[in-house]
PDB file of C-alpha atoms in Angstrom:
ATOM      1  CA  MET P   1     -12.554  19.616   7.512  1.00  0.00           C
ATOM      2  CA  GLU P   2      -8.829  19.905   7.053  1.00  0.00           C
ATOM      3  CA  ALA P   3      -7.309  23.381   7.360  1.00  0.00           C
ATOM      4  CA  VAL P   4      -4.523  23.397   4.778  1.00  0.00           C
ATOM      5  CA  SER P   5      -2.882  25.936   2.508  1.00  0.00           C
ATOM      6  CA  ARG P   6      -3.635  26.287  -1.202  1.00  0.00           C
ATOM      7  CA  MET P   7      -0.353  24.532  -2.027  1.00  0.00           C
ATOM      8  CA  ASP P   8      -1.443  21.639   0.193  1.00  0.00           C
ATOM      9  CA  ILE P   9      -4.629  21.398  -1.839  1.00  0.00           C
ATOM     10  CA  TYR P  10      -2.603  21.081  -5.032  1.00  0.00           C
ATOM     11  CA  GLU P  11      -0.537  18.342  -3.423  1.00  0.00           C
ATOM     12  CA  GLN P  12      -3.717  16.579  -2.372  1.00  0.00           C
ATOM     13  CA  ILE P  13      -4.986  16.760  -5.962  1.00  0.00           C
ATOM     14  CA  VAL P  14      -1.820  15.084  -7.217  1.00  0.00           C
ATOM     15  CA  GLN P  15      -2.115  12.406  -4.551  1.00  0.00           C
ATOM     16  CA  LEU P  16      -5.753  11.813  -5.412  1.00  0.00           C
ATOM     17  CA  ARG P  17      -4.941  11.257  -9.073  1.00  0.00           C
ATOM     18  CA  ARG P  18      -2.040   8.955  -8.258  1.00  0.00           C
ATOM     19  CA  GLU P  19      -4.421   6.804  -6.256  1.00  0.00           C
ATOM     20  CA  GLY P  20      -6.810   6.612  -9.212  1.00  0.00           C
ATOM     21  CA  ARG P  21      -9.519   8.506  -7.330  1.00  0.00           C
ATOM     22  CA  ARG P  22     -11.879  11.332  -8.222  1.00  0.00           C
ATOM     23  CA  GLY P  23     -12.558  14.696  -6.711  1.00  0.00           C
ATOM     24  CA  ALA P  24     -13.665  18.237  -7.496  1.00  0.00           C
ATOM     25  CA  VAL P  25     -12.075  21.625  -6.832  1.00  0.00           C
ATOM     26  CA  ALA P  26     -14.246  24.642  -6.009  1.00  0.00           C
ATOM     27  CA  THR P  27     -12.734  28.100  -6.527  1.00  0.00           C
ATOM     28  CA  ILE P  28     -14.261  31.494  -5.759  1.00  0.00           C
ATOM     29  CA  VAL P  29     -13.867  33.244  -9.102  1.00  0.00           C
ATOM     30  CA  ASN P  30     -15.881  36.421  -8.659  1.00  0.00           C
ATOM     31  CA  VAL P  31     -17.213  38.467  -5.784  1.00  0.00           C
ATOM     32  CA  ARG P  32     -19.349  41.557  -6.176  1.00  0.00           C
ATOM     33  CA  GLY P  33     -19.715  43.327  -2.845  1.00  0.00           C
ATOM     34  CA  SER P  34     -17.494  43.497   0.208  1.00  0.00           C
ATOM     35  CA  ILE P  35     -14.310  41.630  -0.754  1.00  0.00           C
ATOM     36  CA  PRO P  36     -11.947  40.300   1.905  1.00  0.00           C
ATOM     37  CA  SER P  37      -8.787  38.349   1.137  1.00  0.00           C
ATOM     38  CA  PHE P  38     -10.544  35.149   0.066  1.00  0.00           C
ATOM     39  CA  ARG P  39     -11.309  36.106  -3.523  1.00  0.00           C
ATOM     40  CA  THR P  40      -9.636  32.926  -4.853  1.00  0.00           C
ATOM     41  CA  ALA P  41     -10.327  30.604  -1.916  1.00  0.00           C
ATOM     42  CA  LYS P  42     -10.308  26.935  -2.885  1.00  0.00           C
ATOM     43  CA  MET P  43     -11.866  23.762  -1.566  1.00  0.00           C
ATOM     44  CA  LEU P  44     -11.176  20.177  -2.656  1.00  0.00           C
ATOM     45  CA  VAL P  45     -13.930  17.611  -2.267  1.00  0.00           C
ATOM     46  CA  ARG P  46     -12.733  14.007  -2.477  1.00  0.00           C
ATOM     47  CA  ASP P  47     -14.751  11.075  -3.811  1.00  0.00           C
ATOM     48  CA  ASP P  48     -15.372   9.866  -0.246  1.00  0.00           C
ATOM     49  CA  GLY P  49     -16.984  13.200   0.618  1.00  0.00           C
ATOM     50  CA  SER P  50     -14.104  14.530   2.691  1.00  0.00           C
ATOM     51  CA  ILE P  51     -13.000  18.150   2.275  1.00  0.00           C
ATOM     52  CA  VAL P  52      -9.638  19.904   2.097  1.00  0.00           C
ATOM     53  CA  GLY P  53      -9.617  23.689   2.432  1.00  0.00           C
ATOM     54  CA  THR P  54     -12.618  25.992   2.636  1.00  0.00           C
ATOM     55  CA  ILE P  55     -14.528  28.653   0.775  1.00  0.00           C
ATOM     56  CA  GLY P  56     -16.045  29.999   3.964  1.00  0.00           C
ATOM     57  CA  GLY P  57     -18.357  27.398   5.431  1.00  0.00           C
ATOM     58  CA  GLY P  58     -22.074  27.800   5.912  1.00  0.00           C
ATOM     59  CA  CYS P  59     -24.800  27.084   3.368  1.00  0.00           C
ATOM     60  CA  VAL P  60     -22.695  28.196   0.401  1.00  0.00           C
ATOM     61  CA  GLU P  61     -20.122  25.547   1.185  1.00  0.00           C
ATOM     62  CA  ALA P  62     -22.821  22.904   1.662  1.00  0.00           C
ATOM     63  CA  ASP P  63     -24.316  23.700  -1.742  1.00  0.00           C
ATOM     64  CA  VAL P  64     -20.886  23.699  -3.344  1.00  0.00           C
ATOM     65  CA  TRP P  65     -20.126  20.318  -1.753  1.00  0.00           C
ATOM     66  CA  GLN P  66     -23.271  18.880  -3.332  1.00  0.00           C
ATOM     67  CA  ALA P  67     -22.386  20.389  -6.713  1.00  0.00           C
ATOM     68  CA  ALA P  68     -18.905  18.896  -6.411  1.00  0.00           C
ATOM     69  CA  ARG P  69     -20.415  15.434  -6.052  1.00  0.00           C
ATOM     70  CA  GLU P  70     -22.406  16.011  -9.242  1.00  0.00           C
ATOM     71  CA  VAL P  71     -19.332  17.288 -11.070  1.00  0.00           C
ATOM     72  CA  MET P  72     -17.417  14.129 -10.159  1.00  0.00           C
ATOM     73  CA  GLU P  73     -20.129  11.972 -11.709  1.00  0.00           C
ATOM     74  CA  SER P  74     -20.745  14.035 -14.838  1.00  0.00           C
ATOM     75  CA  GLU P  75     -17.044  14.908 -15.291  1.00  0.00           C
ATOM     76  CA  LYS P  76     -18.210  18.365 -16.407  1.00  0.00           C
ATOM     77  CA  PRO P  77     -17.524  21.659 -14.578  1.00  0.00           C
ATOM     78  CA  GLN P  78     -20.201  23.920 -13.162  1.00  0.00           C
ATOM     79  CA  THR P  79     -20.348  27.598 -12.230  1.00  0.00           C
ATOM     80  CA  LEU P  80     -22.536  28.428  -9.238  1.00  0.00           C
ATOM     81  CA  THR P  81     -23.884  31.894  -8.455  1.00  0.00           C
ATOM     82  CA  PHE P  82     -25.077  32.900  -4.997  1.00  0.00           C
ATOM     83  CA  ASP P  83     -27.006  36.122  -4.367  1.00  0.00           C
ATOM     84  CA  LEU P  84     -26.003  36.901  -0.808  1.00  0.00           C
ATOM     85  CA  ASN P  85     -28.298  39.924  -0.571  1.00  0.00           C
ATOM     86  CA  GLN P  86     -31.459  38.038  -1.443  1.00  0.00           C
ATOM     87  CA  ASP P  87     -30.912  35.003   0.778  1.00  0.00           C
ATOM     88  CA  PRO P  88     -29.392  35.595   4.228  1.00  0.00           C
ATOM     89  CA  LYS P  89     -28.709  31.885   4.739  1.00  0.00           C
ATOM     90  CA  TYR P  90     -25.721  32.320   2.390  1.00  0.00           C
ATOM     91  CA  ASP P  91     -23.730  34.287   4.957  1.00  0.00           C
ATOM     92  CA  THR P  92     -20.369  32.558   4.585  1.00  0.00           C
ATOM     93  CA  GLY P  93     -18.377  34.898   6.755  1.00  0.00           C
ATOM     94  CA  LEU P  94     -16.300  35.736   3.664  1.00  0.00           C
ATOM     95  CA  VAL P  95     -18.579  38.189   1.911  1.00  0.00           C
ATOM     96  CA  CYS P  96     -20.902  40.760   3.454  1.00  0.00           C
ATOM     97  CA  GLY P  97     -23.560  40.954   0.792  1.00  0.00           C
ATOM     98  CA  GLY P  98     -23.272  40.999  -2.957  1.00  0.00           C
ATOM     99  CA  THR P  99     -22.916  38.121  -5.418  1.00  0.00           C
ATOM    100  CA  LEU P 100     -20.548  35.197  -5.166  1.00  0.00           C
ATOM    101  CA  GLU P 101     -19.517  32.976  -8.070  1.00  0.00           C
ATOM    102  CA  VAL P 102     -17.847  29.603  -7.545  1.00  0.00           C
ATOM    103  CA  PHE P 103     -16.314  27.491 -10.300  1.00  0.00           C
ATOM    104  CA  VAL P 104     -16.350  23.740  -9.622  1.00  0.00           C
ATOM    105  CA  GLU P 105     -14.152  21.547 -11.813  1.00  0.00           C
ATOM    106  CA  PRO P 106     -13.588  17.793 -11.773  1.00  0.00           C
ATOM    107  CA  VAL P 107     -10.362  16.142 -10.667  1.00  0.00           C
ATOM    108  CA  LEU P 108     -10.108  12.888 -12.578  1.00  0.00           C
ATOM    109  CA  PRO P 109      -7.542  10.105 -12.476  1.00  0.00           C
ATOM    110  CA  PRO P 110      -5.534   9.490 -15.641  1.00  0.00           C
ATOM    111  CA  ALA P 111      -7.434   7.498 -18.255  1.00  0.00           C
ATOM    112  CA  LEU P 112      -5.496   4.238 -18.067  1.00  0.00           C
ATOM    113  CA  LEU P 113      -5.516   2.066 -21.180  1.00  0.00           C
ATOM    114  CA  TYR P 114      -4.492  -1.579 -20.913  1.00  0.00           C
ATOM    115  CA  VAL P 115      -3.382  -2.896 -24.290  1.00  0.00           C
ATOM    116  CA  PHE P 116      -2.956  -6.655 -24.632  1.00  0.00           C
ATOM    117  CA  GLY P 117      -0.881  -7.551 -27.661  1.00  0.00           C
ATOM    118  CA  ALA P 118       2.099  -5.724 -29.114  1.00  0.00           C
ATOM    119  CA  GLY P 119       1.636  -6.066 -32.855  1.00  0.00           C
ATOM    120  CA  HIS P 120       1.170  -3.444 -35.572  1.00  0.00           C
ATOM    121  CA  VAL P 121      -2.275  -2.320 -34.415  1.00  0.00           C
ATOM    122  CA  SER P 122      -1.049  -1.931 -30.844  1.00  0.00           C
ATOM    123  CA  VAL P 123       1.966   0.149 -31.860  1.00  0.00           C
ATOM    124  CA  ASN P 124      -0.228   2.573 -33.772  1.00  0.00           C
ATOM    125  CA  LEU P 125      -2.959   2.540 -31.125  1.00  0.00           C
ATOM    126  CA  CYS P 126      -0.503   3.513 -28.402  1.00  0.00           C
ATOM    127  CA  GLN P 127       0.786   6.422 -30.476  1.00  0.00           C
ATOM    128  CA  VAL P 128      -2.686   7.794 -31.137  1.00  0.00           C
ATOM    129  CA  ALA P 129      -4.120   7.077 -27.680  1.00  0.00           C
ATOM    130  CA  SER P 130      -1.126   8.654 -25.965  1.00  0.00           C
ATOM    131  CA  ASN P 131      -1.650  11.841 -27.959  1.00  0.00           C
ATOM    132  CA  ALA P 132      -5.292  11.764 -26.837  1.00  0.00           C
ATOM    133  CA  GLY P 133      -4.238  11.731 -23.182  1.00  0.00           C
ATOM    134  CA  PHE P 134      -4.398   8.058 -22.245  1.00  0.00           C
ATOM    135  CA  ASP P 135      -1.805   6.478 -19.988  1.00  0.00           C
ATOM    136  CA  LEU P 136      -0.692   3.133 -21.402  1.00  0.00           C
ATOM    137  CA  ILE P 137       0.099  -0.295 -19.992  1.00  0.00           C
ATOM    138  CA  VAL P 138       1.164  -2.738 -22.717  1.00  0.00           C
ATOM    139  CA  THR P 139       1.370  -6.504 -22.231  1.00  0.00           C
ATOM    140  CA  ASP P 140       2.593  -9.196 -24.608  1.00  0.00           C
ATOM    141  CA  ASP P 141       4.083 -12.653 -24.085  1.00  0.00           C
ATOM    142  CA  ARG P 142       6.904 -11.945 -26.570  1.00  0.00           C
ATOM    143  CA  THR P 143       9.949 -10.198 -25.145  1.00  0.00           C
ATOM    144  CA  SER P 144      11.007  -9.043 -28.595  1.00  0.00           C
ATOM    145  CA  TYR P 145       7.708  -7.198 -29.059  1.00  0.00           C
ATOM    146  CA  ALA P 146       7.009  -5.816 -25.581  1.00  0.00           C
ATOM    147  CA  THR P 147       9.869  -3.312 -25.562  1.00  0.00           C
ATOM    148  CA  PRO P 148      10.324   0.408 -24.769  1.00  0.00           C
ATOM    149  CA  GLU P 149      11.628   0.915 -28.303  1.00  0.00           C
ATOM    150  CA  ARG P 150       8.283  -0.163 -29.777  1.00  0.00           C
ATOM    151  CA  PHE P 151       6.199   1.586 -27.122  1.00  0.00           C
ATOM    152  CA  PRO P 152       8.080   4.708 -25.988  1.00  0.00           C
ATOM    153  CA  ALA P 153       4.906   6.357 -24.677  1.00  0.00           C
ATOM    154  CA  ALA P 154       3.871   3.450 -22.432  1.00  0.00           C
ATOM    155  CA  ARG P 155       3.872   3.944 -18.687  1.00  0.00           C
ATOM    156  CA  GLU P 156       4.429   0.233 -18.137  1.00  0.00           C
ATOM    157  CA  ILE P 157       5.418  -2.622 -20.426  1.00  0.00           C
ATOM    158  CA  HIS P 158       5.007  -6.240 -19.351  1.00  0.00           C
ATOM    159  CA  ALA P 159       6.653  -9.106 -21.231  1.00  0.00           C
ATOM    160  CA  LEU P 160       4.668 -11.835 -19.518  1.00  0.00           C
ATOM    161  CA  ASP P 161       2.450 -14.776 -20.270  1.00  0.00           C
ATOM    162  CA  PHE P 162      -1.061 -13.331 -20.415  1.00  0.00           C
ATOM    163  CA  GLU P 163      -2.291 -15.637 -17.657  1.00  0.00           C
ATOM    164  CA  GLU P 164       0.440 -14.339 -15.376  1.00  0.00           C
ATOM    165  CA  ALA P 165      -0.196 -10.742 -16.381  1.00  0.00           C
ATOM    166  CA  ILE P 166      -3.897 -10.718 -15.541  1.00  0.00           C
ATOM    167  CA  HIS P 167      -3.126 -11.809 -11.997  1.00  0.00           C
ATOM    168  CA  LYS P 168      -0.896  -8.754 -11.572  1.00  0.00           C
ATOM    169  CA  LEU P 169      -3.107  -6.118 -13.189  1.00  0.00           C
ATOM    170  CA  GLU P 170      -6.142  -4.608 -11.498  1.00  0.00           C
ATOM    171  CA  PRO P 171      -8.152  -2.322 -13.800  1.00  0.00           C
ATOM    172  CA  ASN P 172     -10.556  -0.032 -11.973  1.00  0.00           C
ATOM    173  CA  GLU P 173     -13.738   1.701 -13.078  1.00  0.00           C
ATOM    174  CA  THR P 174     -11.762   4.412 -14.882  1.00  0.00           C
ATOM    175  CA  SER P 175      -9.672   1.934 -16.896  1.00  0.00           C
ATOM    176  CA  TYR P 176      -9.974   0.840 -20.514  1.00  0.00           C
ATOM    177  CA  ILE P 177      -9.052  -2.595 -21.877  1.00  0.00           C
ATOM    178  CA  VAL P 178      -8.205  -3.299 -25.515  1.00  0.00           C
ATOM    179  CA  ILE P 179      -7.489  -6.878 -26.586  1.00  0.00           C
ATOM    180  CA  VAL P 180      -5.464  -7.120 -29.788  1.00  0.00           C
ATOM    181  CA  THR P 181      -3.391 -10.270 -29.389  1.00  0.00           C
ATOM    182  CA  ARG P 182      -2.233 -12.465 -32.247  1.00  0.00           C
ATOM    183  CA  GLY P 183      -4.269 -15.538 -31.347  1.00  0.00           C
ATOM    184  CA  HIS P 184      -7.794 -16.793 -30.743  1.00  0.00           C
ATOM    185  CA  ARG P 185      -6.862 -18.600 -27.507  1.00  0.00           C
ATOM    186  CA  ASP P 186      -5.238 -15.555 -25.922  1.00  0.00           C
ATOM    187  CA  ASP P 187      -8.121 -13.309 -26.947  1.00  0.00           C
ATOM    188  CA  MET P 188     -10.603 -15.696 -25.333  1.00  0.00           C
ATOM    189  CA  ARG P 189      -8.885 -16.018 -21.981  1.00  0.00           C
ATOM    190  CA  LEU P 190      -8.265 -12.289 -21.826  1.00  0.00           C
ATOM    191  CA  LEU P 191     -11.899 -11.534 -22.619  1.00  0.00           C
ATOM    192  CA  ARG P 192     -13.011 -14.036 -19.960  1.00  0.00           C
ATOM    193  CA  TRP P 193     -11.033 -12.011 -17.435  1.00  0.00           C
ATOM    194  CA  ALA P 194     -11.791  -8.548 -18.817  1.00  0.00           C
ATOM    195  CA  VAL P 195     -15.586  -8.797 -18.667  1.00  0.00           C
ATOM    196  CA  GLN P 196     -15.343  -9.597 -14.968  1.00  0.00           C
ATOM    197  CA  THR P 197     -13.217  -6.559 -14.120  1.00  0.00           C
ATOM    198  CA  ARG P 198     -14.476  -3.094 -13.188  1.00  0.00           C
ATOM    199  CA  ALA P 199     -13.057  -1.588 -16.394  1.00  0.00           C
ATOM    200  CA  ARG P 200     -15.075   1.189 -17.975  1.00  0.00           C
ATOM    201  CA  TYR P 201     -14.434  -0.123 -21.480  1.00  0.00           C
ATOM    202  CA  VAL P 202     -13.645  -3.553 -22.906  1.00  0.00           C
ATOM    203  CA  GLY P 203     -12.902  -3.970 -26.613  1.00  0.00           C
ATOM    204  CA  MET P 204     -11.583  -6.863 -28.673  1.00  0.00           C
ATOM    205  CA  ILE P 205     -10.417  -6.920 -32.266  1.00  0.00           C
ATOM    206  CA  GLY P 206     -11.376  -9.727 -34.621  1.00  0.00           C
ATOM    207  CA  SER P 207     -13.712 -10.922 -37.318  1.00  0.00           C
ATOM    208  CA  LYS P 208     -17.372 -11.397 -36.499  1.00  0.00           C
ATOM    209  CA  ARG P 209     -16.966 -15.143 -36.856  1.00  0.00           C
ATOM    210  CA  LYS P 210     -14.150 -15.246 -34.316  1.00  0.00           C
ATOM    211  CA  VAL P 211     -15.902 -13.004 -31.822  1.00  0.00           C
ATOM    212  CA  ILE P 212     -19.128 -15.008 -31.999  1.00  0.00           C
ATOM    213  CA  GLU P 213     -17.191 -18.210 -31.379  1.00  0.00           C
ATOM    214  CA  ILE P 214     -15.451 -16.705 -28.351  1.00  0.00           C
ATOM    215  CA  PHE P 215     -18.686 -15.253 -27.022  1.00  0.00           C
ATOM    216  CA  LYS P 216     -20.534 -18.559 -27.244  1.00  0.00           C
ATOM    217  CA  THR P 217     -17.633 -20.585 -25.844  1.00  0.00           C
ATOM    218  CA  LEU P 218     -17.363 -18.381 -22.784  1.00  0.00           C
ATOM    219  CA  GLN P 219     -21.109 -18.401 -22.311  1.00  0.00           C
ATOM    220  CA  ASN P 220     -21.064 -22.205 -22.421  1.00  0.00           C
ATOM    221  CA  GLU P 221     -18.350 -22.128 -19.752  1.00  0.00           C
ATOM    222  CA  GLY P 222     -20.736 -20.286 -17.490  1.00  0.00           C
ATOM    223  CA  VAL P 223     -19.753 -16.662 -18.008  1.00  0.00           C
ATOM    224  CA  PRO P 224     -23.048 -14.729 -17.645  1.00  0.00           C
ATOM    225  CA  ALA P 225     -24.311 -13.422 -20.973  1.00  0.00           C
ATOM    226  CA  HIS P 226     -25.040  -9.956 -19.592  1.00  0.00           C
ATOM    227  CA  LEU P 227     -21.327  -9.357 -18.970  1.00  0.00           C
ATOM    228  CA  PHE P 228     -20.834  -9.170 -22.722  1.00  0.00           C
ATOM    229  CA  ASP P 229     -23.316  -6.325 -23.137  1.00  0.00           C
ATOM    230  CA  ARG P 230     -20.553  -3.745 -22.686  1.00  0.00           C
ATOM    231  CA  VAL P 231     -17.997  -5.448 -24.938  1.00  0.00           C
ATOM    232  CA  HIS P 232     -17.090  -3.584 -28.116  1.00  0.00           C
ATOM    233  CA  ALA P 233     -16.340  -6.209 -30.726  1.00  0.00           C
ATOM    234  CA  PRO P 234     -15.470  -5.719 -33.502  1.00  0.00           C
ATOM    235  CA  ILE P 235     -13.681  -2.836 -31.865  1.00  0.00           C
ATOM    236  CA  GLY P 236     -13.710   0.841 -32.789  1.00  0.00           C
ATOM    237  CA  LEU P 237     -16.041   3.227 -34.567  1.00  0.00           C
ATOM    238  CA  ASP P 238     -17.212   2.106 -37.987  1.00  0.00           C
ATOM    239  CA  ILE P 239     -15.305   4.551 -40.183  1.00  0.00           C
ATOM    240  CA  GLY P 240     -14.271   2.042 -42.832  1.00  0.00           C
ATOM    241  CA  ALA P 241     -10.798   1.582 -41.346  1.00  0.00           C
ATOM    242  CA  ILE P 242      -8.580  -1.001 -43.055  1.00  0.00           C
ATOM    243  CA  THR P 243      -4.913  -0.400 -42.233  1.00  0.00           C
ATOM    244  CA  PRO P 244      -3.434  -0.725 -38.715  1.00  0.00           C
ATOM    245  CA  GLU P 245      -2.997   3.046 -38.645  1.00  0.00           C
ATOM    246  CA  GLU P 246      -6.652   3.643 -39.520  1.00  0.00           C
ATOM    247  CA  ILE P 247      -7.888   0.985 -37.096  1.00  0.00           C
ATOM    248  CA  ALA P 248      -5.880   2.649 -34.326  1.00  0.00           C
ATOM    249  CA  ILE P 249      -7.733   5.905 -35.030  1.00  0.00           C
ATOM    250  CA  ALA P 250     -11.108   4.120 -35.045  1.00  0.00           C
ATOM    251  CA  ILE P 251     -10.363   2.490 -31.685  1.00  0.00           C
ATOM    252  CA  THR P 252      -9.101   5.713 -30.113  1.00  0.00           C
ATOM    253  CA  ALA P 253     -12.164   7.577 -31.361  1.00  0.00           C
ATOM    254  CA  GLU P 254     -14.371   5.041 -29.601  1.00  0.00           C
ATOM    255  CA  LEU P 255     -12.317   5.355 -26.403  1.00  0.00           C
ATOM    256  CA  ILE P 256     -12.738   9.129 -26.508  1.00  0.00           C
ATOM    257  CA  ALA P 257     -16.494   8.794 -27.073  1.00  0.00           C
ATOM    258  CA  ILE P 258     -16.782   6.618 -23.963  1.00  0.00           C
ATOM    259  CA  ARG P 259     -14.476   8.842 -21.934  1.00  0.00           C
ATOM    260  CA  ARG P 260     -16.359  12.024 -22.822  1.00  0.00           C
ATOM    261  CA  HIS P 261     -19.837  10.525 -22.446  1.00  0.00           C
ATOM    262  CA  ALA P 262     -20.762  11.191 -26.072  1.00  0.00           C
ATOM    263  CA  THR P 263     -24.537  11.291 -26.179  1.00  0.00           C
ATOM    264  CA  ARG P 264     -25.336  11.408 -29.864  1.00  0.00           C
ATOM    265  CA  SER P 265     -25.614   8.224 -31.881  1.00  0.00           C
ATOM    266  CA  LEU P 266     -22.239   6.987 -33.126  1.00  0.00           C
ATOM    267  CA  PRO P 267     -21.453   4.200 -35.619  1.00  0.00           C
ATOM    268  CA  HIS P 268     -20.074   1.703 -33.101  1.00  0.00           C
ATOM    269  CA  MET P 269     -18.950  -1.665 -34.416  1.00  0.00           C
ATOM    270  CA  SER P 270     -20.283  -3.498 -31.344  1.00  0.00           C
ATOM    271  CA  TRP P 271     -23.082  -5.877 -32.319  1.00  0.00           C
ATOM    272  CA  PHE P 272     -23.356  -8.341 -29.423  1.00  0.00           C
ATOM    273  CA  HIS P 273     -26.910  -7.229 -28.716  1.00  0.00           C
ATOM    274  CA  SER P 274     -28.062  -7.917 -32.262  1.00  0.00           C
ATOM    275  CA  THR P 275     -26.289 -11.250 -32.703  1.00  0.00           C
ATOM    276  CA  ALA P 276     -26.905 -12.921 -29.359  1.00  0.00           C
ATOM    277  CA  ASP P 277     -29.400 -15.258 -30.969  1.00  0.00           C
ATOM    278  CA  LEU P 278     -27.459 -15.974 -34.153  1.00  0.00           C
ATOM    279  CA  ASP P 279     -27.028 -19.620 -35.035  1.00  0.00           C
ATOM    280  CA  SER P 280     -23.259 -19.916 -35.243  1.00  0.00           C
ATOM    281  CA  SER P 281     -23.604 -23.438 -36.630  1.00  0.00           C
ATOM    282  CA  ASP P 282     -24.438 -21.868 -39.963  1.00  0.00           C
ATOM    283  CA  PRO P 283     -21.159 -20.324 -41.183  1.00  0.00           C
ATOM    284  CA  GLY P 284     -22.951 -18.837 -44.127  1.00  0.00           C
ATOM    285  CA  SER P 285     -25.035 -16.652 -41.846  1.00  0.00           C
ATOM    286  CA  ILE P 286     -21.984 -14.774 -40.556  1.00  0.00           C
ATOM    287  CA  VAL P 287     -20.065 -12.299 -42.655  1.00  0.00           C
ATOM    288  CA  GLU P 288     -16.437 -12.508 -41.592  1.00  0.00           C
ATOM    289  CA  THR P 289     -15.366  -8.889 -41.570  1.00  0.00           C
ATOM    290  CA  GLN P 290     -13.304  -6.525 -39.476  1.00  0.00           C
ATOM    291  CA  HIS P 291     -14.124  -2.874 -40.122  1.00  0.00           C
ATOM    292  CA  ALA P 292     -15.734  -3.923 -43.427  1.00  0.00           C
ATOM    293  CA  ALA P 293     -12.487  -5.414 -44.620  1.00  0.00           C
ATOM    294  CA  LYS P 294     -10.202  -8.393 -44.326  1.00  0.00           C
ATOM    295  CA  PRO P 295      -8.967  -8.810 -40.734  1.00  0.00           C
ATOM    296  CA  PRO P 296      -5.648  -6.987 -40.364  1.00  0.00           C
ATOM    297  CA  ARG P 297      -2.422  -8.914 -39.999  1.00  0.00           C
ATOM    298  CA  ARG P 298      -1.321  -8.369 -36.406  1.00  0.00           C
ATOM    299  CA  ARG P 299       1.833 -10.463 -36.065  1.00  0.00           C
TER     300      ARG P 299
END
């Protein structure tokens, strides 16, 4: 255990988030009984199990450590109550009897959204997603499109060939990838790479016909079919969006649903599971739609 001040804990939290890691902070929020000077003692539990600070040691701290691990996974806070009178094992050295309440909250890295393509949908998506708390990295192979003027909220902007860009970017398990380029070829090579990353979310815009063609081409190249199970394509929640502005809202809504672990059934546009066995040789069997409308112009 590291003995550090409360300010050091806050610095450690900042460092943890900068490194894209998780943690949980436990704070004593209420004590009923003998109250020493540790009423607001704090403890940070990192994702590797290490601890910064203390709330008194003993069995209370062990139970809080375990709860912190659960909070990291669920991304939802918990309040723990310990009756120190009823169970003597909870003698922390901080409180001599009474009831102790500890609030455990998650420390999460920024939700990092990689946007490939810098057209109209991307411009609107970055505006909406930034307001929803996502950090943005925008990539396009056109220097006139990938600019700070078009994407003032972006943390990073890369004007690079997509093949070069994917060798520089390393999405982790807390990252989100949205593919909204202007061409079939770029979408396909980006999707080939994206499904093999650790990203939490992968989405690609396009008509059903185009997405099926890309899916089958990549599968024929040897990309395992199960990697496409998590791909959202067509992308976004099915809210009848037509314009780039509306599509940006539909995509952001889906990102939020994934980020917040939405449990109730939502009208996702993803249909890979239901169309895996479609015969793409029959064009008439595929309705070419994007959000129940003509595919948006993205140039």
